Amino acid sequence: MPAGGAAARGRQRALLSWLLHERWTHPRLGRLLEKLQPYEESLPYDSDEASLIRVARKQFERESRVPAAFMETMTRHFAATYQAWSKARPADDFSKVEPYLEKTLEYSRQYARYFEPDHLADPLIESFAREGLKAEEIRSLFSRLRSELVPLVRQVVEQPIADDSCLRQSFPEQQQWDFGLRVIERLGYDFSRGRQDRTLHPFCTKFSVGDVRITTRLKENRLGEALFCTIHESGHAMYEQGIRMELEGTPLARGTSSGVHESQSRLWENIVGRSRGFWEHFYPQLQETFPEQLKNVSLDTFYRAINKVEPSLIRTAADELTYNLHVMIRFDLELDLLEGKLAVKDLPEAWRERYKRDLGVFDPGDRDGVLQDVHWHFGTIGGMFQGYTLGNILSAQFYEAALKAHPEIPDQIRGGTFDTLHGWLRENIYQHGRKFTAAELVERVTGSPLTIDPYVRYLKQKYGELYSL
Amino acid sequence: MPAGGAAARGRQRALLSWLLHERWTHPRLGRLLEKLQPYEESLPYDSDEASLIRVARKQFERESRVPAAFMETMTRHFAATYQAWSKARPADDFSKVEPYLEKTLEYSRQYARYFEPDHLADPLIESFAREGLKAEEIRSLFSRLRSELVPLVRQVVEQPIADDSCLRQSFPEQQQWDFGLRVIERLGYDFSRGRQDRTLHPFCTKFSVGDVRITTRLKENRLGEALFCTIHESGHAMYEQGIRMELEGTPLARGTSSGVHESQSRLWENIVGRSRGFWEHFYPQLQETFPEQLKNVSLDTFYRAINKVEPSLIRTAADELTYNLHVMIRFDLELDLLEGKLAVKDLPEAWRERYKRDLGVFDPGDRDGVLQDVHWHFGTIGGMFQGYTLGNILSAQFYEAALKAHPEIPDQIRGGTFDTLHGWLRENIYQHGRKFTAAELVERVTGSPLTIDPYVRYLKQKYGELYSL
């Protein structure tokens, strides 16, 4: 979007939100939902109709708690905050966003209070991520994960660092682009219902089940940047493309939670796309695409390069293993801010301290510190980050269930075939859209509640092997 | 858009139209407008406030005449018609759209009847093009223009045909693209409030006064295709970018009529962009961009090539001189259909006859005949085409007025400077948006009503010189 379009887009988005909110909170909708209750109870829980009524009622109740005027004020504030952040970050100047963040925190608390919650983060997590989990549950889940991750990262970091210089040669952008498209077509991304464009910050956007688009970024001297972004976004997109057409146009036609959504981008990007088997199939093709650059690079060297572990400052550039430490820092800081244990003015310092403690890295500036992510600067404080790590946890839990049903999947991946895995995911997760909460879905699909065990097993096995621990 | 997105986009557009119609016809709006009448009358006619009330009242009255349910049915029919057309055209099969067109004609008549008009075309022209002219006025205007054009075309065609082979060499697309951008930046298209992308069918689209985008198409072996499309669309875009910011968000913040809009694309594309003076400045730069291809091509040869006249089958590929004949054929056929003088089933034959008579060209198929344009296949029959020729007429009338105020403009164009012309157009036309009807605007700006005289003078002078008539 050209710079001049920002103000009007803000107004247009605010109008659409307002129209949507108006409809979601219309008393007639409430009366209709009430009238439908006996019908809903006469139907199986997992039928489309019962699910539609159930999910719509939940949203009606949630949206009705928050006054439209408050939502409008808060949304307008977000637009101003985003503007401030986009200037503050390049200037490395936290003070430019501080007053905005103060207000954001105030609004986030006010929003939460409309729900009279146990923890102020609960309604934020529910409204903006629909995880179906309380803040305390996530906190204890994350604390267990941290106690597994920190020693594992420490062990890995003590080993010689992987050499990824093979990825830092010159790789013409057009070939990178074409290779990425070929890969995701193979994974099952449907180009008759999507397309890829180029941006600075990759994302997946959906206009309908029939039009789910992705973007990627390209760097000539960084092989993998484009490819893994492309695979990541195609994971989000295949989830949305896989929703049953019958649900189109209803509130059910979208992914169920931030965490489950992220589980699909991470499953395809990391568990599949950074696996050795995947590259046993694709690496020869990649070498053919870049013969000069890769002819003397073995599969093993390449595989180690794309799985290099190195604690760093930037979340979006982090490796699979340290990534969760970035997320958990943010989650904890969100809770501290909401609970009043941490003041906005002390946030940069708290950020630096946690990075030093958890990741062993330090940077005196804020640009690549507390200002690095956009999330708190266009939305609430609370509910914004936990989905990334929940997604990692879920990706392994789902994948383990898929392997249990189809032990042949790893062999198929080695052969460049993804139909069984994609089919299983579509059948068990994608097609349902938002019919089930994340918690219901994980129970239905894996037979157990959300658990970190498969993820920890996956990481220990993969990185144990890679670093001969 | 990926093919899979069409159905949902149709539904989304229908919903937005419906919401808009609902608001435009809300009884409360009527009451407010009534209440505002004394206030309006207390203000100068051309004040923002009086204009806003006046234009809003007109639209309220117009939209209130047509039942929402009818509009919805008609809009849904258009979507189905468009689908049928997009299959019928490649198949060269008029019978595939015939039943749809029958219905379109029926709906067009029904729409018009809600207004109890003198001529069925009048409300269609008013609603969909806002020309501020009656069908009979346009018919008589066009008949006078035709009586000037037909002999002029005949004279030109009797001369040796211009050689445009210099445009049909190989011109790398990226350089064509870059050159086009450089040209329109010079004309005054504001890239901080717009951008250009690539499409099959060029268009201009507006999200707000701060975001007016254009598209173009590129053909490696057809120099000019991209450039003149780019200039054409930038003309539309500069009109919309030039609207005063104070009008943003009101119904006044758009171009006033199809004809006036087209006058701006045509003025920049033809009167400026295909003039000798323009290329005295830009041709050396073009030669620098394509030294191999153009080093032996003189400015004169190039100028004649981009102004080659040759009667042909396709409107969008027609030269400046014969273009209007294409438009007038469609306008007449629209009136004949609405008046019941022509049946839909006889349309292909009538089309061929008129092409033979007016342009001296014949093609037995329908693909490049009656099926070539999308207009009747996604909108009404009536009101769709007259704007193109009205735009040509107006472009010359406006340009003559600009020259009268600033006789230095042609010299400035020769020097590659467009500020005076652009400034005059912005001051006199662009800034007002929709405050004045086309008829009011042309009176205000030129001091006389719409007239074909400046346009005929312009054509006779330019082509008289080019073809030594």
PDB file of C-alpha atoms in Angstrom, chain B residues 179-304:
ATOM      1  CA  PHE B 179      10.094   4.098 -18.819  1.00  0.00           C
ATOM      2  CA  GLY B 180       6.331   4.270 -18.289  1.00  0.00           C
ATOM      3  CA  LEU B 181       6.764   4.965 -14.594  1.00  0.00           C
ATOM      4  CA  ARG B 182       9.251   7.729 -15.321  1.00  0.00           C
ATOM      5  CA  VAL B 183       6.849   9.369 -17.766  1.00  0.00           C
ATOM      6  CA  ILE B 184       3.826   9.439 -15.464  1.00  0.00           C
ATOM      7  CA  GLU B 185       5.881  10.622 -12.511  1.00  0.00           C
ATOM      8  CA  ARG B 186       6.768  13.562 -14.751  1.00  0.00           C
ATOM      9  CA  LEU B 187       3.105  14.112 -15.692  1.00  0.00           C
ATOM     10  CA  GLY B 188       2.317  14.390 -12.003  1.00  0.00           C
ATOM     11  CA  TYR B 189       1.022  10.978 -10.924  1.00  0.00           C
ATOM     12  CA  ASP B 190       1.806  10.833  -7.197  1.00  0.00           C
ATOM     13  CA  PHE B 191       3.514   7.559  -6.263  1.00  0.00           C
ATOM     14  CA  SER B 192       3.291   8.288  -2.557  1.00  0.00           C
ATOM     15  CA  ARG B 193      -0.464   7.893  -3.110  1.00  0.00           C
ATOM     16  CA  GLY B 194      -0.447   5.145  -5.706  1.00  0.00           C
ATOM     17  CA  ARG B 195       1.393   2.331  -7.453  1.00  0.00           C
ATOM     18  CA  GLN B 196       1.318   0.418 -10.696  1.00  0.00           C
ATOM     19  CA  ASP B 197       0.828  -3.330 -11.020  1.00  0.00           C
ATOM     20  CA  ARG B 198       0.552  -5.670 -13.959  1.00  0.00           C
ATOM     21  CA  THR B 199      -2.721  -7.116 -15.315  1.00  0.00           C
ATOM     22  CA  LEU B 200      -4.322  -8.398 -18.483  1.00  0.00           C
ATOM     23  CA  HIS B 201      -6.890  -5.614 -18.662  1.00  0.00           C
ATOM     24  CA  PRO B 202      -5.544  -2.257 -17.465  1.00  0.00           C
ATOM     25  CA  PHE B 203      -7.639  -0.299 -15.001  1.00  0.00           C
ATOM     26  CA  CYS B 204      -7.499   2.373 -12.317  1.00  0.00           C
ATOM     27  CA  THR B 205      -8.798   1.559  -8.860  1.00  0.00           C
ATOM     28  CA  LYS B 206      -9.247   3.786  -5.866  1.00  0.00           C
ATOM     29  CA  PHE B 207      -9.235   2.958  -2.176  1.00  0.00           C
ATOM     30  CA  SER B 208      -9.140   6.567  -1.032  1.00  0.00           C
ATOM     31  CA  VAL B 209      -7.834   9.901  -2.295  1.00  0.00           C
ATOM     32  CA  GLY B 210      -4.551   8.800  -0.700  1.00  0.00           C
ATOM     33  CA  ASP B 211      -4.420   5.468  -2.561  1.00  0.00           C
ATOM     34  CA  VAL B 212      -5.265   5.510  -6.264  1.00  0.00           C
ATOM     35  CA  ARG B 213      -3.638   2.621  -8.117  1.00  0.00           C
ATOM     36  CA  ILE B 214      -3.261   1.729 -11.750  1.00  0.00           C
ATOM     37  CA  THR B 215      -2.422  -1.373 -13.731  1.00  0.00           C
ATOM     38  CA  THR B 216      -0.966  -1.897 -17.165  1.00  0.00           C
ATOM     39  CA  ARG B 217      -0.211  -4.715 -19.560  1.00  0.00           C
ATOM     40  CA  LEU B 218       3.115  -5.388 -21.218  1.00  0.00           C
ATOM     41  CA  LYS B 219       3.937  -6.902 -24.581  1.00  0.00           C
ATOM     42  CA  GLU B 220       7.577  -7.391 -25.429  1.00  0.00           C
ATOM     43  CA  ASN B 221       7.009  -6.974 -29.146  1.00  0.00           C
ATOM     44  CA  ARG B 222       4.622  -4.043 -28.973  1.00  0.00           C
ATOM     45  CA  LEU B 223       6.201  -0.812 -27.791  1.00  0.00           C
ATOM     46  CA  GLY B 224       3.562   1.675 -26.779  1.00  0.00           C
ATOM     47  CA  GLU B 225       1.043  -0.863 -25.557  1.00  0.00           C
ATOM     48  CA  ALA B 226       2.271  -0.575 -21.967  1.00  0.00           C
ATOM     49  CA  LEU B 227       3.198   3.090 -22.171  1.00  0.00           C
ATOM     50  CA  PHE B 228      -0.115   4.392 -23.497  1.00  0.00           C
ATOM     51  CA  CYS B 229      -2.079   2.159 -21.118  1.00  0.00           C
ATOM     52  CA  THR B 230       0.014   3.536 -18.274  1.00  0.00           C
ATOM     53  CA  ILE B 231      -0.560   7.140 -19.344  1.00  0.00           C
ATOM     54  CA  HIS B 232      -4.271   6.498 -19.892  1.00  0.00           C
ATOM     55  CA  GLU B 233      -4.791   5.014 -16.444  1.00  0.00           C
ATOM     56  CA  SER B 234      -2.614   7.693 -14.845  1.00  0.00           C
ATOM     57  CA  GLY B 235      -5.048  10.243 -16.312  1.00  0.00           C
ATOM     58  CA  HIS B 236      -7.927   8.588 -14.468  1.00  0.00           C
ATOM     59  CA  ALA B 237      -5.743   8.365 -11.387  1.00  0.00           C
ATOM     60  CA  MET B 238      -4.552  11.988 -11.405  1.00  0.00           C
ATOM     61  CA  TYR B 239      -8.206  13.044 -11.534  1.00  0.00           C
ATOM     62  CA  GLU B 240      -8.966  11.030  -8.378  1.00  0.00           C
ATOM     63  CA  GLN B 241      -5.700  12.014  -6.668  1.00  0.00           C
ATOM     64  CA  GLY B 242      -6.516  15.662  -7.355  1.00  0.00           C
ATOM     65  CA  ILE B 243      -9.770  15.693  -5.431  1.00  0.00           C
ATOM     66  CA  ARG B 244      -9.542  18.029  -2.441  1.00  0.00           C
ATOM     67  CA  MET B 245      -8.752  16.137   0.753  1.00  0.00           C
ATOM     68  CA  GLU B 246     -11.570  17.976   2.514  1.00  0.00           C
ATOM     69  CA  LEU B 247     -14.061  15.996   0.409  1.00  0.00           C
ATOM     70  CA  GLU B 248     -12.572  12.609   1.391  1.00  0.00           C
ATOM     71  CA  GLY B 249     -15.095  10.275   2.970  1.00  0.00           C
ATOM     72  CA  THR B 250     -18.085  12.093   1.429  1.00  0.00           C
ATOM     73  CA  PRO B 251     -20.030  11.154  -1.725  1.00  0.00           C
ATOM     74  CA  LEU B 252     -18.327  14.100  -3.412  1.00  0.00           C
ATOM     75  CA  ALA B 253     -14.897  12.476  -3.386  1.00  0.00           C
ATOM     76  CA  ARG B 254     -15.006  10.862  -6.817  1.00  0.00           C
ATOM     77  CA  GLY B 255     -14.955  11.873 -10.451  1.00  0.00           C
ATOM     78  CA  THR B 256     -18.226  13.361 -11.578  1.00  0.00           C
ATOM     79  CA  SER B 257     -19.185  11.269 -14.622  1.00  0.00           C
ATOM     80  CA  SER B 258     -17.885   8.531 -16.899  1.00  0.00           C
ATOM     81  CA  GLY B 259     -17.453  11.079 -19.664  1.00  0.00           C
ATOM     82  CA  VAL B 260     -15.443  13.564 -17.610  1.00  0.00           C
ATOM     83  CA  HIS B 261     -13.354  10.704 -16.231  1.00  0.00           C
ATOM     84  CA  GLU B 262     -12.607   9.444 -19.684  1.00  0.00           C
ATOM     85  CA  SER B 263     -11.803  12.991 -20.813  1.00  0.00           C
ATOM     86  CA  GLN B 264      -8.855  12.939 -18.419  1.00  0.00           C
ATOM     87  CA  SER B 265      -7.464   9.570 -19.459  1.00  0.00           C
ATOM     88  CA  ARG B 266      -7.838  10.579 -23.098  1.00  0.00           C
ATOM     89  CA  LEU B 267      -6.414  14.049 -22.641  1.00  0.00           C
ATOM     90  CA  TRP B 268      -3.224  12.675 -21.125  1.00  0.00           C
ATOM     91  CA  GLU B 269      -3.007   9.639 -23.393  1.00  0.00           C
ATOM     92  CA  ASN B 270      -3.877  11.203 -26.730  1.00  0.00           C
ATOM     93  CA  ILE B 271      -3.796  14.990 -26.727  1.00  0.00           C
ATOM     94  CA  VAL B 272      -0.618  15.069 -24.646  1.00  0.00           C
ATOM     95  CA  GLY B 273       0.924  11.594 -24.949  1.00  0.00           C
ATOM     96  CA  ARG B 274       0.493  11.146 -28.694  1.00  0.00           C
ATOM     97  CA  SER B 275       1.454  14.708 -29.580  1.00  0.00           C
ATOM     98  CA  ARG B 276       4.592  15.622 -31.457  1.00  0.00           C
ATOM     99  CA  GLY B 277       5.695  18.057 -28.747  1.00  0.00           C
ATOM    100  CA  PHE B 278       5.541  15.407 -26.066  1.00  0.00           C
ATOM    101  CA  TRP B 279       7.877  13.167 -28.041  1.00  0.00           C
ATOM    102  CA  GLU B 280      10.240  15.990 -28.913  1.00  0.00           C
ATOM    103  CA  HIS B 281      11.044  15.790 -25.219  1.00  0.00           C
ATOM    104  CA  PHE B 282      10.703  12.068 -24.521  1.00  0.00           C
ATOM    105  CA  TYR B 283      11.856  10.416 -27.737  1.00  0.00           C
ATOM    106  CA  PRO B 284      15.586  10.969 -27.099  1.00  0.00           C
ATOM    107  CA  GLN B 285      15.091   9.298 -23.700  1.00  0.00           C
ATOM    108  CA  LEU B 286      13.227   6.435 -25.322  1.00  0.00           C
ATOM    109  CA  GLN B 287      16.050   6.034 -27.826  1.00  0.00           C
ATOM    110  CA  GLU B 288      18.514   5.940 -24.945  1.00  0.00           C
ATOM    111  CA  THR B 289      16.427   3.235 -23.297  1.00  0.00           C
ATOM    112  CA  PHE B 290      16.270   1.152 -26.487  1.00  0.00           C
ATOM    113  CA  PRO B 291      19.371   2.243 -28.440  1.00  0.00           C
ATOM    114  CA  GLU B 292      19.618  -0.869 -30.600  1.00  0.00           C
ATOM    115  CA  GLN B 293      15.989  -0.862 -31.614  1.00  0.00           C
ATOM    116  CA  LEU B 294      15.460   2.860 -32.183  1.00  0.00           C
ATOM    117  CA  LYS B 295      18.782   4.323 -33.270  1.00  0.00           C
ATOM    118  CA  ASN B 296      17.719   4.340 -36.922  1.00  0.00           C
ATOM    119  CA  VAL B 297      14.117   5.358 -36.306  1.00  0.00           C
ATOM    120  CA  SER B 298      13.480   9.087 -36.701  1.00  0.00           C
ATOM    121  CA  LEU B 299      11.159  11.032 -34.423  1.00  0.00           C
ATOM    122  CA  ASP B 300       8.914  11.577 -37.396  1.00  0.00           C
ATOM    123  CA  THR B 301       8.640   7.858 -38.180  1.00  0.00           C
ATOM    124  CA  PHE B 302       7.968   7.113 -34.542  1.00  0.00           C
ATOM    125  CA  TYR B 303       5.328   9.856 -34.286  1.00  0.00           C
ATOM    126  CA  ARG B 304       3.515   8.544 -37.354  1.00  0.00           C
TER     127      ARG B 304
END
